[in-house]
Coordinates of C-alpha atoms and ligand atoms in Angstrom, one line a residue:
M1 CA -23.0 -10.9 18.3
A2 CA -26.0 -11.5 16.1
T3 CA -24.5 -11.7 12.7
S4 CA -27.0 -12.6 9.9
T5 CA -29.5 -9.7 9.4
A6 CA -27.4 -7.1 11.3
T7 CA -24.4 -8.0 9.2
A8 CA -26.3 -7.9 6.0
K9 CA -27.5 -4.3 6.9
A10 CA -24.1 -3.2 7.9
L11 CA -22.7 -4.6 4.7
T12 CA -25.1 -2.5 2.7
D13 CA -24.9 0.7 4.8
E14 CA -21.2 0.7 5.2
K15 CA -20.2 0.0 1.6
R16 CA -21.2 3.6 0.9
S17 CA -17.9 5.1 2.1
P18 CA -14.2 4.0 1.7
S19 CA -14.0 3.2 5.4
G20 CA -17.4 1.5 5.2
A21 CA -16.1 -0.9 2.6
I22 CA -13.2 -1.9 5.0
V23 CA -15.6 -2.3 8.0
A24 CA -17.9 -4.4 5.8
S25 CA -15.0 -6.8 5.0
M26 CA -14.0 -6.9 8.6
I27 CA -17.6 -7.8 9.7
E28 CA -17.8 -10.5 7.1
S29 CA -14.5 -11.9 8.2
A30 CA -15.6 -11.6 12.0
G31 CA -18.6 -13.6 11.1
R32 CA -16.5 -16.4 9.6
L33 CA -14.2 -16.3 12.6
K34 CA -17.0 -16.0 15.1
L35 CA -15.1 -13.2 16.7
D36 CA -16.2 -11.6 19.9
G37 CA -18.8 -8.9 19.2
E38 CA -17.1 -6.3 21.4
V39 CA -13.8 -6.7 19.4
V40 CA -15.8 -6.0 16.2
E41 CA -17.3 -2.9 17.8
L42 CA -13.9 -1.6 18.7
L43 CA -12.5 -2.2 15.2
R44 CA -15.5 -0.4 13.4
T45 CA -14.1 3.0 14.3
S46 CA -10.7 4.5 14.9
W47 CA -8.9 4.7 18.3
R48 CA -8.0 8.3 17.6
E49 CA -8.6 10.8 14.8
I50 CA -6.9 14.3 14.6
H51 CA -8.2 16.9 12.2
T52 CA -6.1 20.0 12.4
Q53 CA -5.8 23.3 10.7
L54 CA -2.4 24.0 9.0
P55 CA -1.9 27.6 8.3
V56 CA 1.0 28.1 5.8
R57 CA 2.4 31.3 4.4
M58 CA 2.6 30.8 0.6
D59 CA 5.3 32.2 -1.6
N60 CA 3.0 35.0 -2.6
K61 CA 2.8 36.1 1.0
K62 CA -0.8 35.1 1.4
L63 CA -1.9 32.8 4.1
R64 CA -3.6 29.5 3.2
I65 CA -5.1 27.1 5.7
F66 CA -4.8 23.5 4.7
E67 CA -6.6 20.6 6.5
G68 CA -4.5 17.8 7.9
Y69 CA -5.4 14.4 9.5
R70 CA -3.8 11.6 11.4
V71 CA -5.9 8.6 12.1
Q72 CA -4.8 5.8 14.5
H73 CA -7.1 2.9 13.9
N74 CA -5.8 0.2 16.2
G75 CA -2.5 -0.2 18.2
A76 CA -3.1 -3.6 19.8
R77 CA -0.2 -5.2 17.9
G78 CA 2.3 -2.4 18.3
P79 CA 3.1 1.3 17.5
Y80 CA 0.9 2.8 14.8
K81 CA 2.3 2.7 11.3
G82 CA 1.2 4.3 8.1
G83 CA 2.0 6.7 5.3
V84 CA 1.1 10.4 4.9
R85 CA -0.7 11.4 1.8
F86 CA -0.7 14.8 0.2
H87 CA -3.6 14.8 -2.2
P88 CA -6.6 17.0 -3.1
R89 CA -9.0 14.2 -2.2
A90 CA -7.2 13.2 1.0
D91 CA -10.3 13.7 3.2
L92 CA -10.9 12.2 6.7
D93 CA -12.9 9.1 5.5
E94 CA -10.3 8.2 2.9
V95 CA -7.5 8.5 5.5
R96 CA -9.6 6.5 8.0
A97 CA -10.1 3.7 5.5
L98 CA -6.4 3.6 4.7
A99 CA -5.6 3.5 8.5
M100 CA -7.9 0.5 8.9
L101 CA -6.2 -1.3 6.0
M102 CA -2.8 -0.7 7.5
T103 CA -4.0 -2.5 10.7
Y104 CA -4.8 -5.5 8.7
K105 CA -1.8 -5.3 6.3
C106 CA 0.7 -5.1 9.3
A107 CA -1.1 -8.0 11.0
L108 CA -1.2 -10.2 7.9
M109 CA 2.6 -9.5 7.4
D110 CA 3.1 -10.2 11.1
L111 CA 4.8 -6.9 11.6
P112 CA 4.7 -5.5 15.2
F113 CA 2.7 -2.5 14.2
G114 CA -0.9 -1.2 14.5
G115 CA -2.5 0.8 11.7
A116 CA -2.5 4.5 11.0
K117 CA -2.6 7.0 8.1
G118 CA -2.1 10.7 7.7
G119 CA -3.3 13.1 5.0
V120 CA -3.2 16.7 4.1
M121 CA -5.7 18.0 1.6
C122 CA -3.5 19.8 -0.9
D123 CA -2.2 19.6 -4.5
P124 CA 1.5 19.0 -4.2
V125 CA 2.0 19.3 -7.9
R126 CA 1.0 23.0 -7.7
M127 CA 3.1 23.9 -4.7
S128 CA 6.7 25.0 -4.6
E129 CA 9.4 23.1 -2.7
T130 CA 9.5 25.8 0.0
E131 CA 5.7 25.7 0.4
L132 CA 5.8 21.9 0.7
N133 CA 8.6 22.2 3.3
R134 CA 6.6 24.7 5.4
L135 CA 3.4 22.6 5.1
T136 CA 5.2 19.4 6.1
R137 CA 6.7 21.2 9.2
A138 CA 3.4 22.6 10.3
Y139 CA 1.8 19.1 9.9
T140 CA 4.6 17.5 11.9
Q141 CA 4.3 20.1 14.6
H142 CA 0.5 19.7 14.9
I143 CA 0.6 15.9 15.2
G144 CA 4.0 15.6 16.9
M145 CA 2.5 14.9 20.3
L146 CA 1.1 11.6 18.9
L147 CA 4.3 10.5 17.2
G148 CA 7.2 8.6 18.7
V149 CA 9.5 5.6 17.8
N150 CA 7.3 3.5 20.0
R151 CA 4.0 5.3 19.4
D152 CA 3.4 6.3 15.7
I153 CA 5.8 6.1 12.8
P154 CA 4.7 7.9 9.5
A155 CA 6.0 7.0 6.0
P156 CA 5.6 8.4 2.5
D157 CA 2.5 7.8 0.5
M158 CA 0.9 9.5 -2.5
G159 CA 2.3 13.0 -3.0
T160 CA 5.0 12.6 -0.5
N161 CA 8.5 11.1 -0.8
A162 CA 11.9 10.7 1.0
Q163 CA 12.4 14.4 1.0
T164 CA 9.0 14.9 2.9
M165 CA 10.3 12.3 5.5
A166 CA 13.6 14.1 5.8
W167 CA 11.6 17.3 6.6
M168 CA 9.4 15.5 9.1
M169 CA 12.3 13.9 10.9
D170 CA 14.0 17.3 11.1
A171 CA 10.9 19.1 12.4
Y172 CA 10.3 16.3 15.0
G173 CA 14.0 16.4 16.0
Q174 CA 14.0 20.2 16.6
R175 CA 11.5 19.7 19.3
Y176 CA 12.2 16.3 20.7
G177 CA 15.9 15.6 19.8
Y178 CA 17.5 13.5 17.0
T179 CA 15.2 10.6 16.3
P180 CA 15.7 8.9 12.9
G181 CA 13.3 6.0 13.7
I182 CA 10.4 8.5 13.9
V183 CA 9.7 8.0 10.1
T184 CA 10.5 5.4 7.5
G185 CA 11.2 5.9 3.8
K186 CA 13.8 8.5 4.6
P187 CA 16.7 9.2 2.3
V188 CA 19.5 6.6 2.7
D189 CA 21.8 9.5 3.7
L190 CA 19.6 10.2 6.8
G191 CA 19.2 6.6 8.0
G192 CA 16.8 5.2 5.3
S193 CA 17.2 1.6 4.4
F194 CA 18.8 0.2 1.2
G195 CA 16.2 -1.4 -1.0
R196 CA 13.2 0.6 0.2
D197 CA 12.6 2.0 -3.3
Q198 CA 12.4 -1.4 -4.9
A199 CA 10.7 -3.2 -2.0
T200 CA 7.1 -3.0 -3.1
G201 CA 7.7 -4.1 -6.7
R202 CA 10.1 -6.8 -5.5
G203 CA 7.4 -8.1 -3.2
V204 CA 4.9 -8.1 -6.0
A205 CA 7.2 -10.1 -8.3
T206 CA 7.9 -12.5 -5.5
C207 CA 4.1 -13.1 -5.1
M208 CA 3.9 -13.8 -8.9
R209 CA 6.7 -16.2 -8.8
E210 CA 5.2 -18.1 -5.8
Y211 CA 1.7 -18.1 -7.5
A212 CA 3.3 -19.5 -10.7
R213 CA 5.0 -22.2 -8.5
L214 CA 1.7 -23.1 -6.9
E215 CA 0.0 -23.4 -10.4
G216 CA 2.9 -25.6 -11.5
T217 CA 3.7 -23.2 -14.4
N218 CA 7.1 -21.8 -15.5
P219 CA 7.5 -18.0 -15.5
A220 CA 8.7 -18.2 -19.1
E221 CA 5.3 -19.4 -20.2
I222 CA 3.4 -16.6 -18.3
R223 CA 2.4 -13.5 -20.1
V224 CA 2.2 -10.4 -17.9
A225 CA 0.4 -7.1 -18.4
I226 CA 1.3 -4.3 -16.0
Q227 CA -0.6 -1.0 -15.7
G228 CA 1.6 1.7 -14.2
Y229 CA 5.4 2.4 -14.6
G230 CA 6.0 4.4 -11.5
N231 CA 7.9 3.2 -8.4
V232 CA 5.9 0.0 -8.0
G233 CA 5.2 -0.8 -11.7
S234 CA 8.7 -0.2 -13.0
W235 CA 10.2 -2.4 -10.3
V236 CA 7.7 -5.2 -10.9
C237 CA 8.7 -5.1 -14.5
R238 CA 12.5 -5.2 -13.7
V239 CA 12.3 -8.0 -11.1
A240 CA 9.6 -10.0 -12.9
S241 CA 11.7 -10.0 -16.1
E242 CA 14.8 -11.1 -14.1
L243 CA 12.6 -14.0 -12.8
G244 CA 11.9 -14.9 -16.4
F245 CA 8.3 -13.7 -16.8
R246 CA 7.2 -12.5 -20.3
I247 CA 6.1 -8.9 -19.9
I248 CA 3.8 -8.3 -22.9
A249 CA 2.2 -5.0 -22.0
V250 CA 3.0 -2.0 -19.8
S251 CA 1.6 1.5 -19.5
D252 CA 1.7 4.8 -17.6
V253 CA -0.6 7.8 -17.4
K254 CA 0.4 8.9 -21.0
G255 CA -0.3 5.6 -22.7
G256 CA 0.9 2.0 -23.0
I257 CA 2.7 -0.4 -25.2
H258 CA 2.0 -4.1 -26.2
N259 CA 4.1 -6.8 -27.8
P260 CA 2.8 -10.4 -27.5
A261 CA 6.3 -11.7 -28.1
G262 CA 7.6 -9.9 -25.0
I263 CA 9.1 -6.5 -24.2
D264 CA 12.7 -5.9 -23.3
I265 CA 12.4 -4.0 -19.9
A266 CA 16.0 -2.7 -20.0
A267 CA 15.3 -1.1 -23.4
V268 CA 12.0 0.4 -22.0
D269 CA 13.9 1.8 -19.1
R270 CA 16.4 3.5 -21.4
W271 CA 13.5 4.8 -23.5
F272 CA 11.6 6.1 -20.4
S273 CA 14.7 8.0 -19.2
V274 CA 14.6 10.1 -22.4
A275 CA 10.9 10.2 -23.3
G276 CA 9.5 10.4 -19.7
S277 CA 6.9 7.7 -20.7
V278 CA 6.7 4.2 -21.9
A279 CA 4.4 5.5 -24.7
G280 CA 6.1 5.6 -28.2
F281 CA 8.6 2.8 -27.4
P282 CA 9.4 1.6 -30.9
E283 CA 9.5 -2.2 -30.5
A284 CA 5.8 -2.5 -29.5
E285 CA 2.3 -1.4 -30.5
P286 CA 0.5 1.4 -28.7
I287 CA -2.3 0.4 -26.3
T288 CA -4.5 2.5 -24.1
N289 CA -4.9 2.3 -20.3
E290 CA -8.4 0.9 -20.8
Q291 CA -7.2 -1.7 -23.4
I292 CA -4.3 -3.0 -21.2
L293 CA -6.7 -4.2 -18.5
E294 CA -8.6 -6.3 -21.2
V295 CA -5.5 -7.5 -23.1
D296 CA -5.0 -11.3 -23.6
C297 CA -2.5 -12.2 -20.9
D298 CA -2.0 -14.7 -18.0
Y299 CA -1.4 -12.3 -15.0
L300 CA -2.8 -8.8 -15.0
V301 CA -1.0 -6.5 -12.6
P302 CA -2.8 -3.1 -11.9
A303 CA 0.1 -1.1 -10.4
A304 CA -1.0 2.5 -11.0
V305 CA -4.2 3.9 -9.3
E306 CA -7.2 2.7 -7.4
E307 CA -10.5 1.4 -8.8
V308 CA -9.5 0.5 -12.3
I309 CA -11.2 -2.8 -12.4
T310 CA -14.9 -2.3 -11.8
G311 CA -18.4 -3.8 -12.4
E312 CA -18.1 -2.2 -15.9
N313 CA -15.0 -3.9 -17.1
A314 CA -14.5 -7.0 -14.9
G315 CA -16.5 -9.1 -17.4
A316 CA -14.0 -8.3 -20.1
I317 CA -10.8 -9.2 -18.3
R318 CA -9.0 -12.0 -20.1
A319 CA -6.2 -12.7 -17.5
R320 CA -6.1 -16.0 -15.6
A321 CA -5.2 -14.1 -12.3
V322 CA -5.2 -10.5 -11.1
I323 CA -2.3 -9.4 -8.9
E324 CA -3.2 -6.3 -7.0
A325 CA 0.0 -4.2 -6.9
A326 CA -1.8 -0.8 -6.4
N327 CA -4.0 -0.2 -3.4
H328 CA -7.6 -1.0 -4.0
P329 CA -7.5 -1.4 -7.8
V330 CA -10.5 -3.7 -7.8
T331 CA -13.9 -2.3 -6.7
P332 CA -16.2 -4.6 -4.6
S333 CA -18.5 -5.0 -7.7
G334 CA -15.5 -5.8 -9.9
D335 CA -14.3 -8.3 -7.3
A336 CA -17.7 -10.1 -7.2
I337 CA -17.7 -10.5 -11.0
L338 CA -14.1 -11.8 -11.1
A339 CA -15.1 -14.3 -8.3
E340 CA -18.1 -15.5 -10.3
R341 CA -15.9 -15.9 -13.3
G342 CA -13.4 -18.0 -11.3
I343 CA -10.5 -15.4 -11.7
P344 CA -8.5 -15.3 -8.5
V345 CA -7.4 -11.9 -7.2
L346 CA -4.2 -11.8 -5.1
P347 CA -5.1 -9.0 -2.7
D348 CA -3.2 -5.7 -2.2
V349 CA -2.8 -6.3 1.6
L350 CA -0.4 -9.1 0.7
V351 CA 0.9 -8.2 -2.8
N352 CA 2.1 -4.6 -2.1
A353 CA 3.2 -5.3 1.5
G354 CA 6.9 -5.3 0.5
G355 CA 7.0 -1.5 1.1
V356 CA 5.8 -1.6 4.7
T357 CA 7.9 -4.7 5.4
V358 CA 11.1 -2.9 4.4
S359 CA 9.8 0.2 6.4
Y360 CA 9.7 -2.2 9.3
F361 CA 13.3 -3.2 8.6
E362 CA 14.3 0.5 8.4
W363 CA 12.7 1.1 11.8
T364 CA 14.6 -1.9 13.2
Q365 CA 17.9 -0.7 11.8
N366 CA 17.3 2.8 13.2
I367 CA 16.6 1.4 16.7
Q368 CA 19.6 -0.9 16.5
Q369 CA 21.8 1.9 14.9
F370 CA 23.0 -0.7 12.5
R371 CA 22.7 -0.7 8.8
W372 CA 21.9 -3.8 6.8
S373 CA 23.3 -4.5 3.4
L374 CA 20.9 -4.5 0.3
E375 CA 21.4 -8.2 0.0
R376 CA 20.2 -8.7 3.6
V377 CA 17.2 -6.4 3.1
N378 CA 16.2 -8.3 -0.1
Q379 CA 16.7 -11.7 1.4
E380 CA 14.7 -10.9 4.6
L381 CA 12.0 -9.4 2.4
E382 CA 11.8 -12.4 0.2
S383 CA 11.6 -14.8 3.1
R384 CA 8.8 -12.9 4.7
M385 CA 6.8 -12.6 1.5
V386 CA 7.1 -16.3 0.8
T387 CA 6.1 -17.3 4.3
V388 CA 3.0 -15.0 4.3
F389 CA 2.0 -16.1 0.8
N390 CA 2.2 -19.8 1.7
D391 CA 0.3 -19.2 5.0
L392 CA -2.4 -17.4 3.0
M393 CA -2.7 -20.0 0.3
S394 CA -2.9 -22.8 2.9
R395 CA -5.7 -20.9 4.6
V396 CA -7.5 -20.6 1.1
A397 CA -7.2 -24.3 0.6
R398 CA -8.3 -25.2 4.1
D399 CA -11.4 -22.8 4.3
G400 CA -12.4 -22.6 0.7
T401 CA -12.3 -18.8 0.9
R402 CA -11.0 -16.3 -1.7
P403 CA -7.4 -15.0 -1.1
R404 CA -8.8 -11.5 0.0
Q405 CA -11.1 -13.1 2.5
A406 CA -8.3 -15.4 3.8
A407 CA -6.0 -12.4 4.2
F408 CA -8.6 -10.6 6.2
D409 CA -9.3 -13.7 8.3
I410 CA -5.6 -14.2 9.2
A411 CA -5.1 -10.5 10.0
L412 CA -8.3 -10.1 12.0
E413 CA -7.7 -13.2 14.0
R414 CA -4.3 -11.8 15.0
V415 CA -5.6 -8.3 15.8
G416 CA -8.5 -9.8 17.8
R417 CA -6.2 -12.0 19.9
A418 CA -3.9 -9.0 20.6
I419 CA -7.0 -7.0 21.6
M420 CA -8.2 -9.7 24.0
L421 CA -4.7 -10.3 25.5
R422 CA -4.1 -6.6 26.1
G423 CA -7.5 -6.3 27.8
F424 CA -8.8 -3.6 25.4
V425 CA -12.3 -5.0 25.7
Ligands
LIG1 P1 3.9 6.4 -8.7 O1 3.3 7.8 -8.6 O2 5.3 6.3 -8.6 O3 3.4 5.7 -10.1 C1 2.1 5.7 -10.5 C2 2.1 5.3 -12.0 O4 0.7 5.1 -12.4 C3 2.8 6.1 -12.9 O5 3.4 5.3 -14.0 C4 1.7 7.0 -13.6 O6 2.0 7.5 -14.9 C5 0.6 5.9 -13.6 N1 -0.7 6.5 -13.6 C6 -1.2 7.6 -12.9 N2 -2.5 7.8 -13.2 C7 -2.9 6.8 -14.0 C8 -4.1 6.5 -14.7 N3 -5.2 7.3 -14.4 N4 -4.2 5.4 -15.5 C9 -3.0 4.7 -15.7 N5 -1.8 4.9 -15.1 C10 -1.8 6.0 -14.3 O7 3.1 5.6 -7.6 P2 3.6 4.2 -7.0 O8 4.4 4.5 -5.7 O9 4.2 3.4 -8.0 O10 2.3 3.6 -6.4 C11 1.3 2.9 -7.3 C12 0.3 2.2 -6.5 O11 0.8 1.3 -5.6 C13 -0.6 3.2 -5.7 O12 -1.9 2.6 -5.6 C14 0.1 3.1 -4.3 O13 -0.9 3.5 -3.3 C15 0.4 1.7 -4.2 N6 1.5 1.4 -3.3 C16 2.7 1.9 -3.4 C17 3.7 1.6 -2.5 C18 5.1 2.1 -2.6 O14 6.0 1.7 -1.9 N7 5.4 3.0 -3.6 C19 3.4 0.7 -1.5 C20 2.2 0.1 -1.4 C21 1.2 0.5 -2.3

């Protein structure tokens, strides 16, 4: 494939949409790897995309028709895997971009899965439990023919949770028979895995510890600022403070707190359980969500929402390294500025992959019909995170690439090999 001018044009054209940005990174990586042009063509688009109407009778007896999607990007390495998002902005291109990312995330983590994602354009916050139950069942029914333990295995994402997965498993089971391995992220009572709730945050903290080891620094000397105190952020705080890191700032959607001397996370947890926010915690000063990104710290961990570090504020970041716990927290222009300033970014595809890794363990346990202990789950997670982290950093050292580029290179190389071996092209 001719790379130079064509690639430059594709990079410009395709950066315009969320999936375009992923395709641009893939093309850039394919250029470095000198990958077969036909493989690149195959990966530019999805293997299969479903766009379906979801008619749901609402509690007020009126019919509402929602739009649902399931995108299967590439299945060369195994069954499709990816979450289902219930969100007002969950349109086809966003779902497509996330499906592409899953292909590369699963490959980087060496999980035997391809990449997929699902979405329903709705606002779950404004829907009742019964409406969400009906919507989930309609969605499962409409995409059911694509699913299967060895075909496509959904999981929770934004706006969905373990309860949603219980409904999906039940709706699928009514038609096809009891199949717990059809979804991951289920409640433990229905075959979910111990440790799934803390897996993503634990994986993030493991990456921080490994990065500190690589730098030759002691966690006790490392000041960490974490944006977000939801599932991921709160577990990063807990595990990182157990590992000895000094957490100096943390925030949620209502505001943040800052104490350069360090924050007692157990005390914040107790405060949060009463106040419903970290904001107002008495042993720290208030800080806004904008300020926390620019606070004087060593590691900055965006763990809330996407696109918070941009071309506008990347120049003001004072951290020594950015650890991407959220999905896509740094925009391409933010990334370019951080690169120019020599601030390394540990990429989301590695850093937050603890969640999909324990989803894989859940699927494995369901297939074997044998439950692992929490200790085993945590130990297997730790071992995989450390292995992948070290492989990635060796690649960075070997090729002189940035960690995000190296992650793409490792993943794309694996996906490309599987495509060729299978004879897809
Ligand atoms: P969550 O909903 O549990 O928590 C989100 C946190 O962000 C909350 O503390 C919320 O108050 C805060 N927040 C929301 N809007 C904000 C804003 N505008 N500014 C600052 N803070 C804001 O979500 P989560 O599961 O912790 O996921 C966080 C991120 O990690 C998302 O990008 C998600 O896609 C990604 N992620 C999550 C998992 C997982 O297993 N939960 C796995 C991989 C990636």
